[in-house]
């Protein structure tokens, strides 16, 4: 390790301990650079970064005695917007929803609502459907079985006992959610 590299790492540690943001430290003190195409290079000019499990490109640096993950899209946002990216309620957006595209023109700041719009209507509907499925207490199949049972016996209390589903829930699924199931 060169004398200059060691000095930069010590400076980075000191800044991190003072509360400076990771993105600023990586770009200004550790001398990483990100170009307009979103290619991140370390201080030696070597291309760095790899995707995490969610397809966001990242690097890892040691700051505060711990390994810190720094996302490439956040470095591009800092490069483009500076400290504005840290304002309350602001997040970094990929305008084309492609997480691997960290190009200058694709990175923007906005609210969570803006970010959601970037994903497109179909992606939003799919996300909502998955959230509903995940929070549903009774499966669509079970409700359908209960509905068929009720059609035969015409007794909601009996159906409730048979399937161990409260009558209020059956009423909701049979009447209000009729078109959704």
C-alpha positions as a LaTeX table, in Angstrom:
\begin{tabular}{lrrr}
\hline
Residue & $x$ (\AA) & $y$ (\AA) & $z$ (\AA) \\
\hline
Unk1 & 0.00 & 0.00 & 0.00 \\
Unk2 & 1.42 & 3.37 & $-0.99$ \\
Unk3 & 2.00 & 6.22 & 1.43 \\
Unk4 & $-0.66$ & 8.32 & $-0.37$ \\
Unk5 & $-3.26$ & 5.53 & $-0.26$ \\
Unk6 & $-2.68$ & 5.03 & 3.46 \\
Unk7 & $-3.00$ & 8.78 & 4.05 \\
Unk8 & $-6.29$ & 8.91 & 2.11 \\
Unk9 & $-7.68$ & 5.99 & 4.14 \\
Unk10 & $-6.82$ & 7.74 & 7.40 \\
Unk11 & $-8.46$ & 10.94 & 6.17 \\
Unk12 & $-11.53$ & 8.96 & 5.14 \\
Unk13 & $-11.76$ & 7.35 & 8.59 \\
Unk14 & $-11.50$ & 10.74 & 10.29 \\
Unk15 & $-14.20$ & 12.27 & 8.06 \\
Unk16 & $-16.53$ & 9.32 & 8.60 \\
Unk17 & $-16.15$ & 9.64 & 12.37 \\
Unk18 & $-17.09$ & 13.33 & 12.05 \\
Unk19 & $-20.34$ & 12.34 & 10.29 \\
Unk20 & $-19.45$ & 12.98 & 6.66 \\
Unk21 & $-21.45$ & 10.91 & 4.17 \\
Unk22 & $-19.99$ & 7.79 & 2.57 \\
Unk23 & $-20.57$ & 9.03 & $-0.99$ \\
Unk24 & $-18.61$ & 12.23 & $-0.43$ \\
Unk25 & $-15.75$ & 10.34 & 1.22 \\
Unk26 & $-15.50$ & 7.79 & $-1.60$ \\
Unk27 & $-15.48$ & 10.42 & $-4.36$ \\
Unk28 & $-13.55$ & 13.27 & $-2.73$ \\
Unk29 & $-11.17$ & 11.62 & $-0.30$ \\
Unk30 & $-10.63$ & 8.09 & $-1.63$ \\
Unk31 & $-10.50$ & 9.54 & $-5.18$ \\
Unk32 & $-12.97$ & 7.20 & $-6.86$ \\
Unk33 & $-14.56$ & 8.55 & $-10.03$ \\
Unk34 & $-17.78$ & 7.83 & $-11.88$ \\
Unk35 & $-18.22$ & 8.76 & $-15.52$ \\
Unk36 & $-21.33$ & 9.79 & $-17.46$ \\
Unk37 & $-21.98$ & 6.16 & $-18.39$ \\
Unk38 & $-22.08$ & 5.16 & $-14.72$ \\
Unk39 & $-18.74$ & 3.36 & $-14.74$ \\
Unk40 & $-17.06$ & 3.55 & $-11.34$ \\
Unk41 & $-13.27$ & 3.51 & $-11.06$ \\
Unk42 & $-11.04$ & 3.41 & $-8.01$ \\
Unk43 & $-8.10$ & 5.77 & $-7.46$ \\
Unk44 & $-5.88$ & 3.53 & $-9.64$ \\
Unk45 & $-8.31$ & 3.78 & $-12.58$ \\
Unk46 & $-9.55$ & 0.19 & $-12.20$ \\
Unk47 & $-13.27$ & $-0.41$ & $-12.89$ \\
Unk48 & $-14.91$ & $-1.55$ & $-9.66$ \\
Unk49 & $-18.34$ & $-2.56$ & $-8.39$ \\
Unk50 & $-20.55$ & $-5.58$ & $-8.50$ \\
Unk51 & $-24.30$ & $-6.16$ & $-8.28$ \\
Unk52 & $-25.93$ & $-7.03$ & $-4.98$ \\
Unk53 & $-28.87$ & $-9.43$ & $-4.72$ \\
Unk54 & $-31.25$ & $-6.71$ & $-5.92$ \\
Unk55 & $-29.14$ & $-5.85$ & $-9.00$ \\
Unk56 & $-27.90$ & $-2.51$ & $-7.63$ \\
Unk57 & $-24.19$ & $-2.03$ & $-8.28$ \\
Unk58 & $-22.11$ & $-1.40$ & $-5.18$ \\
Unk59 & $-18.65$ & $-1.25$ & $-3.72$ \\
Unk60 & $-17.52$ & $-1.92$ & $-0.19$ \\
Unk61 & $-15.08$ & 0.24 & 1.72 \\
Unk62 & $-13.91$ & 0.17 & 5.31 \\
Unk63 & $-15.06$ & 3.21 & 7.26 \\
Unk64 & $-15.43$ & 3.50 & 11.01 \\
Unk65 & $-13.73$ & 0.13 & 11.40 \\
Unk66 & $-16.60$ & $-1.60$ & 9.54 \\
Unk67 & $-17.23$ & $-2.60$ & 5.97 \\
Unk68 & $-19.63$ & $-0.08$ & 4.44 \\
Unk69 & $-21.65$ & $-0.71$ & 1.30 \\
Unk70 & $-21.78$ & 2.24 & $-1.07$ \\
Unk71 & $-24.14$ & 2.05 & $-4.04$ \\
Unk72 & $-23.00$ & 3.25 & $-7.44$ \\
Unk73 & $-26.28$ & 5.04 & $-8.20$ \\
Unk74 & $-25.84$ & 7.04 & $-5.00$ \\
Unk75 & $-22.30$ & 7.97 & $-6.04$ \\
Unk76 & $-23.63$ & 9.19 & $-9.38$ \\
Unk77 & $-26.34$ & 11.15 & $-7.56$ \\
Unk78 & $-23.77$ & 12.75 & $-5.28$ \\
Unk79 & $-21.64$ & 13.54 & $-8.34$ \\
Unk80 & $-24.64$ & 15.18 & $-10.01$ \\
Unk81 & $-26.55$ & 16.80 & $-7.10$ \\
Unk82 & $-24.15$ & 17.01 & $-4.16$ \\
Unk83 & $-25.70$ & 17.29 & $-0.72$ \\
Unk84 & $-29.21$ & 17.83 & $-2.15$ \\
Unk85 & $-29.54$ & 14.06 & $-2.25$ \\
Unk86 & $-29.58$ & 14.01 & 1.56 \\
Unk87 & $-32.62$ & 16.26 & 1.96 \\
Unk88 & $-35.48$ & 14.78 & 3.93 \\
Unk89 & $-37.93$ & 12.79 & 1.80 \\
Unk90 & $-35.56$ & 12.64 & $-1.18$ \\
Unk91 & $-34.39$ & 9.43 & $-2.77$ \\
Unk92 & $-32.24$ & 8.51 & $-5.74$ \\
Unk93 & $-34.22$ & 7.36 & $-8.77$ \\
Unk94 & $-33.38$ & 5.34 & $-11.87$ \\
Unk95 & $-35.59$ & 7.04 & $-14.47$ \\
Unk96 & $-35.76$ & 3.96 & $-16.71$ \\
Unk97 & $-36.15$ & 1.56 & $-13.72$ \\
Unk98 & $-33.03$ & $-0.36$ & $-14.80$ \\
Unk99 & $-31.02$ & $-0.71$ & $-11.60$ \\
Unk100 & $-27.80$ & $-1.44$ & $-13.46$ \\
Unk101 & $-28.03$ & 1.80 & $-15.47$ \\
Unk102 & $-26.19$ & 4.35 & $-13.35$ \\
Unk103 & $-25.60$ & 6.77 & $-16.20$ \\
Unk104 & $-25.66$ & 10.49 & $-15.48$ \\
Unk105 & $-28.86$ & 11.08 & $-17.48$ \\
Unk106 & $-30.70$ & 8.15 & $-15.85$ \\
Unk107 & $-30.09$ & 9.22 & $-12.24$ \\
Unk108 & $-32.45$ & 11.76 & $-10.71$ \\
Unk109 & $-33.67$ & 12.82 & $-7.29$ \\
Unk110 & $-37.29$ & 12.66 & $-6.23$ \\
Unk111 & $-39.77$ & 11.47 & $-3.68$ \\
Unk112 & $-40.92$ & 7.91 & $-3.06$ \\
Unk113 & $-44.02$ & 8.76 & $-5.12$ \\
Unk114 & $-41.82$ & 9.89 & $-8.04$ \\
Unk115 & $-39.75$ & 6.73 & $-7.73$ \\
Unk116 & $-42.86$ & 4.58 & $-7.80$ \\
Unk117 & $-44.10$ & 6.32 & $-10.97$ \\
Unk118 & $-40.76$ & 5.55 & $-12.68$ \\
Unk119 & $-41.51$ & 1.84 & $-12.37$ \\
Unk120 & $-44.55$ & 2.04 & $-14.65$ \\
Unk121 & $-48.18$ & 1.08 & $-14.10$ \\
Unk122 & $-47.75$ & $-2.67$ & $-14.69$ \\
Unk123 & $-44.88$ & $-2.97$ & $-12.20$ \\
Unk124 & $-46.89$ & $-1.02$ & $-9.62$ \\
Unk125 & $-49.93$ & $-3.28$ & $-10.08$ \\
Unk126 & $-47.76$ & $-6.39$ & $-9.76$ \\
Unk127 & $-46.18$ & $-5.04$ & $-6.59$ \\
Unk128 & $-49.60$ & $-4.26$ & $-5.13$ \\
Unk129 & $-50.86$ & $-7.74$ & $-6.05$ \\
Unk130 & $-47.87$ & $-9.37$ & $-4.32$ \\
Unk131 & $-48.36$ & $-7.22$ & $-1.23$ \\
Unk132 & $-52.03$ & $-8.15$ & $-1.07$ \\
Unk133 & $-51.24$ & $-11.84$ & $-1.48$ \\
Unk134 & $-48.60$ & $-11.65$ & 1.23 \\
Unk135 & $-50.95$ & $-9.99$ & 3.72 \\
Unk136 & $-54.02$ & $-12.10$ & 2.93 \\
Unk137 & $-54.99$ & $-14.17$ & 5.95 \\
Unk138 & $-57.05$ & $-16.67$ & 3.96 \\
Unk139 & $-56.00$ & $-18.02$ & 0.58 \\
Unk140 & $-58.15$ & $-17.45$ & $-2.47$ \\
Unk141 & $-58.58$ & $-21.22$ & $-2.71$ \\
Unk142 & $-59.89$ & $-21.48$ & 0.86 \\
Unk143 & $-62.33$ & $-18.62$ & 0.31 \\
Unk144 & $-63.53$ & $-20.26$ & $-2.90$ \\
Unk145 & $-64.09$ & $-23.56$ & $-1.02$ \\
Unk146 & $-65.98$ & $-21.68$ & 1.69 \\
Unk147 & $-68.08$ & $-19.91$ & $-0.95$ \\
Unk148 & $-68.99$ & $-23.23$ & $-2.59$ \\
Unk149 & $-69.81$ & $-24.75$ & 0.80 \\
Unk150 & $-72.01$ & $-21.74$ & 1.64 \\
Unk151 & $-73.79$ & $-22.02$ & $-1.73$ \\
Unk152 & $-74.82$ & $-25.56$ & $-0.78$ \\
Unk153 & $-75.75$ & $-25.05$ & 2.88 \\
Unk154 & $-76.93$ & $-21.40$ & 2.71 \\
Unk155 & $-75.79$ & $-20.91$ & 6.31 \\
Unk156 & $-72.99$ & $-18.44$ & 6.96 \\
Unk157 & $-72.55$ & $-19.40$ & 10.65 \\
Unk158 & $-72.16$ & $-23.08$ & 9.70 \\
Unk159 & $-69.68$ & $-22.12$ & 6.96 \\
Unk160 & $-67.79$ & $-19.99$ & 9.49 \\
Unk161 & $-67.47$ & $-22.91$ & 11.93 \\
Unk162 & $-66.56$ & $-25.40$ & 9.20 \\
Unk163 & $-63.69$ & $-23.30$ & 7.81 \\
Unk164 & $-62.77$ & $-21.51$ & 11.06 \\
Unk165 & $-63.23$ & $-18.13$ & 9.39 \\
Unk166 & $-65.16$ & $-15.40$ & 11.25 \\
Unk167 & $-68.56$ & $-14.57$ & 9.76 \\
Unk168 & $-67.48$ & $-10.95$ & 9.36 \\
Unk169 & $-64.57$ & $-12.11$ & 7.15 \\
Unk170 & $-66.86$ & $-14.38$ & 5.15 \\
Unk171 & $-69.27$ & $-11.48$ & 4.68 \\
Unk172 & $-66.39$ & $-9.34$ & 3.44 \\
Unk173 & $-65.09$ & $-11.95$ & 1.02 \\
Unk174 & $-68.50$ & $-13.06$ & $-0.22$ \\
Unk175 & $-69.99$ & $-9.60$ & $-0.69$ \\
Unk176 & $-67.43$ & $-6.81$ & $-0.90$ \\
Unk177 & $-64.60$ & $-8.69$ & $-2.58$ \\
Unk178 & $-66.84$ & $-10.73$ & $-4.84$ \\
Unk179 & $-65.36$ & $-9.34$ & $-8.05$ \\
Unk180 & $-61.73$ & $-9.64$ & $-6.93$ \\
Unk181 & $-61.74$ & $-13.40$ & $-6.27$ \\
\hline
\end{tabular}
